[in-house]
C-alpha cells in the first residue's frame, strides 16, 4: 500500500511539473527576434556585444576574428544571411580560403530556406560552385571535400 501511495505521489508530481513546463514553453513567443537573438547567443557563448566586436574586426580584415564570428553564426538560420555577407567580404576582399566554403554553404542554405521545393537554378549553382572551387584552389580542406561530394552526385 505504501508503494502505491508513493507511486501516485510521484505520478502527480511529474504531471504537475510537466504541466508547468508546457505552460511556460507555450507562453514564449518562439518566432520573436528578441528570443532568437538571446537564446542563440547564449547557446554559442557569445553576447551581442561580442558579436558586434567580431563583426568590426572582420570588416577590418582580421582573419583571426572571422572563425569566431562564423562559430557564433553556426546553426543559427536567423543569422545566415548576415554570415554570408561577412564570408563574402573575407573571401573577396581578404582572400581567406575557408571563407569561400562558407559563401557556398550560406548561399545554398539561404536558397534552400526560401525555395524549399525548387532545385537551385543554374546561374546560382555556377556562382556558388565557383566560390567552392576558389576555396579548393587555396587548399581549403572542407571546400575540397564538398567539391568531391558534388562531383560524385
PDB file of C-alpha atoms in Angstrom:
ATOM      1  CA  UNK A   1       0.000   0.000   0.000  1.00  0.00           C
ATOM      2  CA  UNK A   2       2.882   2.310   0.850  1.00  0.00           C
ATOM      3  CA  UNK A   3       4.433   1.715  -2.615  1.00  0.00           C
ATOM      4  CA  UNK A   4       1.115   2.519  -4.284  1.00  0.00           C
ATOM      5  CA  UNK A   5       0.878   5.788  -2.348  1.00  0.00           C
ATOM      6  CA  UNK A   6       4.472   6.729  -3.321  1.00  0.00           C
ATOM      7  CA  UNK A   7       3.734   5.857  -6.951  1.00  0.00           C
ATOM      8  CA  UNK A   8       0.629   8.062  -7.005  1.00  0.00           C
ATOM      9  CA  UNK A   9       2.511  10.972  -5.404  1.00  0.00           C
ATOM     10  CA  UNK A  10       5.342  10.631  -7.949  1.00  0.00           C
ATOM     11  CA  UNK A  11       2.868  10.412 -10.828  1.00  0.00           C
ATOM     12  CA  UNK A  12       1.007  13.538  -9.712  1.00  0.00           C
ATOM     13  CA  UNK A  13       4.276  15.404  -9.092  1.00  0.00           C
ATOM     14  CA  UNK A  14       5.543  14.571 -12.572  1.00  0.00           C
ATOM     15  CA  UNK A  15       2.235  15.663 -14.075  1.00  0.00           C
ATOM     16  CA  UNK A  16       2.397  18.971 -12.213  1.00  0.00           C
ATOM     17  CA  UNK A  17       5.997  19.614 -13.312  1.00  0.00           C
ATOM     18  CA  UNK A  18       5.273  18.698 -16.939  1.00  0.00           C
ATOM     19  CA  UNK A  19       2.157  20.850 -16.954  1.00  0.00           C
ATOM     20  CA  UNK A  20       4.095  23.820 -15.596  1.00  0.00           C
ATOM     21  CA  UNK A  21       6.901  23.306 -18.131  1.00  0.00           C
ATOM     22  CA  UNK A  22       4.431  23.058 -21.028  1.00  0.00           C
ATOM     23  CA  UNK A  23       2.627  26.235 -19.934  1.00  0.00           C
ATOM     24  CA  UNK A  24       5.973  28.050 -19.752  1.00  0.00           C
ATOM     25  CA  UNK A  25       7.032  26.767 -23.184  1.00  0.00           C
ATOM     26  CA  UNK A  26       3.749  27.757 -24.822  1.00  0.00           C
ATOM     27  CA  UNK A  27       3.937  31.248 -23.265  1.00  0.00           C
ATOM     28  CA  UNK A  28       7.203  32.028 -25.099  1.00  0.00           C
ATOM     29  CA  UNK A  29       6.956  33.718 -28.494  1.00  0.00           C
ATOM     30  CA  UNK A  30       9.299  31.364 -30.376  1.00  0.00           C
ATOM     31  CA  UNK A  31       9.227  33.497 -33.509  1.00  0.00           C
ATOM     32  CA  UNK A  32      10.258  36.719 -31.810  1.00  0.00           C
ATOM     33  CA  UNK A  33      13.570  38.226 -32.938  1.00  0.00           C
ATOM     34  CA  UNK A  34      14.370  39.002 -29.307  1.00  0.00           C
ATOM     35  CA  UNK A  35      14.048  35.368 -28.228  1.00  0.00           C
ATOM     36  CA  UNK A  36      16.048  34.104 -31.194  1.00  0.00           C
ATOM     37  CA  UNK A  37      18.909  36.534 -30.609  1.00  0.00           C
ATOM     38  CA  UNK A  38      19.048  35.943 -26.863  1.00  0.00           C
ATOM     39  CA  UNK A  39      18.719  32.185 -26.917  1.00  0.00           C
ATOM     40  CA  UNK A  40      21.152  31.668 -29.765  1.00  0.00           C
ATOM     41  CA  UNK A  41      23.846  33.915 -28.294  1.00  0.00           C
ATOM     42  CA  UNK A  42      23.587  32.012 -25.022  1.00  0.00           C
ATOM     43  CA  UNK A  43      23.875  28.657 -26.805  1.00  0.00           C
ATOM     44  CA  UNK A  44      27.029  29.541 -28.690  1.00  0.00           C
ATOM     45  CA  UNK A  45      28.513  31.566 -25.841  1.00  0.00           C
ATOM     46  CA  UNK A  46      28.702  34.992 -27.490  1.00  0.00           C
ATOM     47  CA  UNK A  47      26.886  38.091 -26.323  1.00  0.00           C
ATOM     48  CA  UNK A  48      25.505  40.523 -28.901  1.00  0.00           C
ATOM     49  CA  UNK A  49      28.282  42.985 -27.941  1.00  0.00           C
ATOM     50  CA  UNK A  50      30.946  40.336 -28.571  1.00  0.00           C
ATOM     51  CA  UNK A  51      29.405  39.519 -31.940  1.00  0.00           C
ATOM     52  CA  UNK A  52      29.421  43.227 -32.853  1.00  0.00           C
ATOM     53  CA  UNK A  53      33.112  43.427 -31.912  1.00  0.00           C
ATOM     54  CA  UNK A  54      33.878  40.397 -34.082  1.00  0.00           C
ATOM     55  CA  UNK A  55      31.966  41.980 -36.982  1.00  0.00           C
ATOM     56  CA  UNK A  56      34.015  45.174 -36.701  1.00  0.00           C
ATOM     57  CA  UNK A  57      37.274  43.206 -36.618  1.00  0.00           C
ATOM     58  CA  UNK A  58      36.267  41.121 -39.648  1.00  0.00           C
ATOM     59  CA  UNK A  59      35.392  44.242 -41.627  1.00  0.00           C
ATOM     60  CA  UNK A  60      38.957  45.417 -40.933  1.00  0.00           C
ATOM     61  CA  UNK A  61      40.332  42.138 -42.298  1.00  0.00           C
ATOM     62  CA  UNK A  62      41.113  40.369 -39.019  1.00  0.00           C
ATOM     63  CA  UNK A  63      41.488  36.756 -40.158  1.00  0.00           C
ATOM     64  CA  UNK A  64      41.657  35.545 -36.552  1.00  0.00           C
ATOM     65  CA  UNK A  65      38.279  37.104 -35.696  1.00  0.00           C
ATOM     66  CA  UNK A  66      36.485  35.524 -38.685  1.00  0.00           C
ATOM     67  CA  UNK A  67      36.353  31.944 -37.271  1.00  0.00           C
ATOM     68  CA  UNK A  68      34.878  33.303 -34.034  1.00  0.00           C
ATOM     69  CA  UNK A  69      32.184  35.150 -35.937  1.00  0.00           C
ATOM     70  CA  UNK A  70      31.358  32.075 -38.011  1.00  0.00           C
ATOM     71  CA  UNK A  71      31.263  29.971 -34.834  1.00  0.00           C
ATOM     72  CA  UNK A  72      28.746  32.427 -33.410  1.00  0.00           C
ATOM     73  CA  UNK A  73      26.621  32.028 -36.556  1.00  0.00           C
ATOM     74  CA  UNK A  74      26.778  28.222 -36.933  1.00  0.00           C
ATOM     75  CA  UNK A  75      23.339  26.588 -36.794  1.00  0.00           C
ATOM     76  CA  UNK A  76      21.628  29.926 -36.450  1.00  0.00           C
ATOM     77  CA  UNK A  77      19.463  30.233 -39.539  1.00  0.00           C
ATOM     78  CA  UNK A  78      18.326  33.635 -38.291  1.00  0.00           C
ATOM     79  CA  UNK A  79      21.847  34.960 -38.921  1.00  0.00           C
ATOM     80  CA  UNK A  80      22.663  33.009 -42.083  1.00  0.00           C
ATOM     81  CA  UNK A  81      22.190  35.993 -44.383  1.00  0.00           C
ATOM     82  CA  UNK A  82      24.493  38.075 -42.191  1.00  0.00           C
ATOM     83  CA  UNK A  83      27.089  35.318 -42.158  1.00  0.00           C
ATOM     84  CA  UNK A  84      27.037  35.277 -45.962  1.00  0.00           C
ATOM     85  CA  UNK A  85      27.893  38.972 -46.058  1.00  0.00           C
ATOM     86  CA  UNK A  86      30.959  38.568 -43.830  1.00  0.00           C
ATOM     87  CA  UNK A  87      32.073  35.453 -45.699  1.00  0.00           C
ATOM     88  CA  UNK A  88      31.867  37.341 -48.998  1.00  0.00           C
ATOM     89  CA  UNK A  89      33.972  40.152 -47.540  1.00  0.00           C
ATOM     90  CA  UNK A  90      36.615  37.802 -46.124  1.00  0.00           C
ATOM     91  CA  UNK A  91      36.766  35.789 -49.341  1.00  0.00           C
ATOM     92  CA  UNK A  92      36.617  38.535 -51.951  1.00  0.00           C
ATOM     93  CA  UNK A  93      38.491  41.266 -50.142  1.00  0.00           C
ATOM     94  CA  UNK A  94      40.976  39.329 -47.999  1.00  0.00           C
ATOM     95  CA  UNK A  95      41.227  36.030 -49.927  1.00  0.00           C
ATOM     96  CA  UNK A  96      40.624  33.866 -46.843  1.00  0.00           C
ATOM     97  CA  UNK A  97      40.406  30.269 -48.072  1.00  0.00           C
ATOM     98  CA  UNK A  98      37.730  28.876 -45.737  1.00  0.00           C
ATOM     99  CA  UNK A  99      35.509  31.927 -46.265  1.00  0.00           C
ATOM    100  CA  UNK A 100      34.849  30.636 -49.789  1.00  0.00           C
ATOM    101  CA  UNK A 101      33.324  27.448 -48.379  1.00  0.00           C
ATOM    102  CA  UNK A 102      31.047  29.458 -46.098  1.00  0.00           C
ATOM    103  CA  UNK A 103      29.907  31.601 -49.048  1.00  0.00           C
ATOM    104  CA  UNK A 104      28.858  28.361 -50.756  1.00  0.00           C
ATOM    105  CA  UNK A 105      27.299  26.915 -47.591  1.00  0.00           C
ATOM    106  CA  UNK A 106      25.399  30.029 -46.528  1.00  0.00           C
ATOM    107  CA  UNK A 107      24.192  30.908 -50.016  1.00  0.00           C
ATOM    108  CA  UNK A 108      22.841  27.410 -50.688  1.00  0.00           C
ATOM    109  CA  UNK A 109      21.374  27.303 -47.176  1.00  0.00           C
ATOM    110  CA  UNK A 110      19.513  30.570 -47.703  1.00  0.00           C
ATOM    111  CA  UNK A 111      18.330  29.371 -51.106  1.00  0.00           C
ATOM    112  CA  UNK A 112      17.022  26.134 -49.575  1.00  0.00           C
ATOM    113  CA  UNK A 113      15.165  28.019 -46.837  1.00  0.00           C
ATOM    114  CA  UNK A 114      13.364  30.305 -49.284  1.00  0.00           C
ATOM    115  CA  UNK A 115      12.875  27.890 -52.204  1.00  0.00           C
ATOM    116  CA  UNK A 116      12.488  24.530 -50.446  1.00  0.00           C
ATOM    117  CA  UNK A 117      10.804  22.617 -53.215  1.00  0.00           C
ATOM    118  CA  UNK A 118      12.784  24.068 -56.089  1.00  0.00           C
ATOM    119  CA  UNK A 119      16.075  22.870 -57.460  1.00  0.00           C
ATOM    120  CA  UNK A 120      18.801  25.513 -57.308  1.00  0.00           C
ATOM    121  CA  UNK A 121      18.877  27.391 -60.611  1.00  0.00           C
ATOM    122  CA  UNK A 122      21.861  27.026 -62.942  1.00  0.00           C
ATOM    123  CA  UNK A 123      23.110  30.616 -62.559  1.00  0.00           C
ATOM    124  CA  UNK A 124      23.136  30.454 -58.757  1.00  0.00           C
ATOM    125  CA  UNK A 125      24.680  26.986 -58.829  1.00  0.00           C
ATOM    126  CA  UNK A 126      27.516  28.215 -61.046  1.00  0.00           C
ATOM    127  CA  UNK A 127      28.230  31.152 -58.726  1.00  0.00           C
ATOM    128  CA  UNK A 128      28.314  29.089 -55.526  1.00  0.00           C
ATOM    129  CA  UNK A 129      30.350  26.273 -57.084  1.00  0.00           C
ATOM    130  CA  UNK A 130      32.854  28.860 -58.337  1.00  0.00           C
ATOM    131  CA  UNK A 131      33.290  30.033 -54.746  1.00  0.00           C
ATOM    132  CA  UNK A 132      33.787  26.448 -53.661  1.00  0.00           C
ATOM    133  CA  UNK A 133      36.381  25.922 -56.404  1.00  0.00           C
ATOM    134  CA  UNK A 134      38.243  29.038 -55.281  1.00  0.00           C
ATOM    135  CA  UNK A 135      38.383  27.683 -51.730  1.00  0.00           C
ATOM    136  CA  UNK A 136      39.689  24.365 -53.062  1.00  0.00           C
ATOM    137  CA  UNK A 137      42.346  26.163 -55.134  1.00  0.00           C
ATOM    138  CA  UNK A 138      43.516  27.796 -51.909  1.00  0.00           C
ATOM    139  CA  UNK A 139      43.762  24.319 -50.314  1.00  0.00           C
ATOM    140  CA  UNK A 140      40.735  24.640 -48.024  1.00  0.00           C
ATOM    141  CA  UNK A 141      40.070  21.062 -46.917  1.00  0.00           C
ATOM    142  CA  UNK A 142      36.303  21.494 -46.449  1.00  0.00           C
ATOM    143  CA  UNK A 143      35.919  23.063 -49.918  1.00  0.00           C
ATOM    144  CA  UNK A 144      37.881  20.194 -51.464  1.00  0.00           C
ATOM    145  CA  UNK A 145      35.688  17.583 -49.767  1.00  0.00           C
ATOM    146  CA  UNK A 146      32.464  19.367 -50.711  1.00  0.00           C
ATOM    147  CA  UNK A 147      33.576  19.539 -54.355  1.00  0.00           C
ATOM    148  CA  UNK A 148      34.302  15.804 -54.284  1.00  0.00           C
ATOM    149  CA  UNK A 149      30.796  15.175 -52.942  1.00  0.00           C
ATOM    150  CA  UNK A 150      29.237  17.345 -55.659  1.00  0.00           C
ATOM    151  CA  UNK A 151      31.207  15.574 -58.398  1.00  0.00           C
ATOM    152  CA  UNK A 152      30.077  12.156 -57.136  1.00  0.00           C
ATOM    153  CA  UNK A 153      26.387  13.091 -57.393  1.00  0.00           C
TER     154      UNK A 153
END
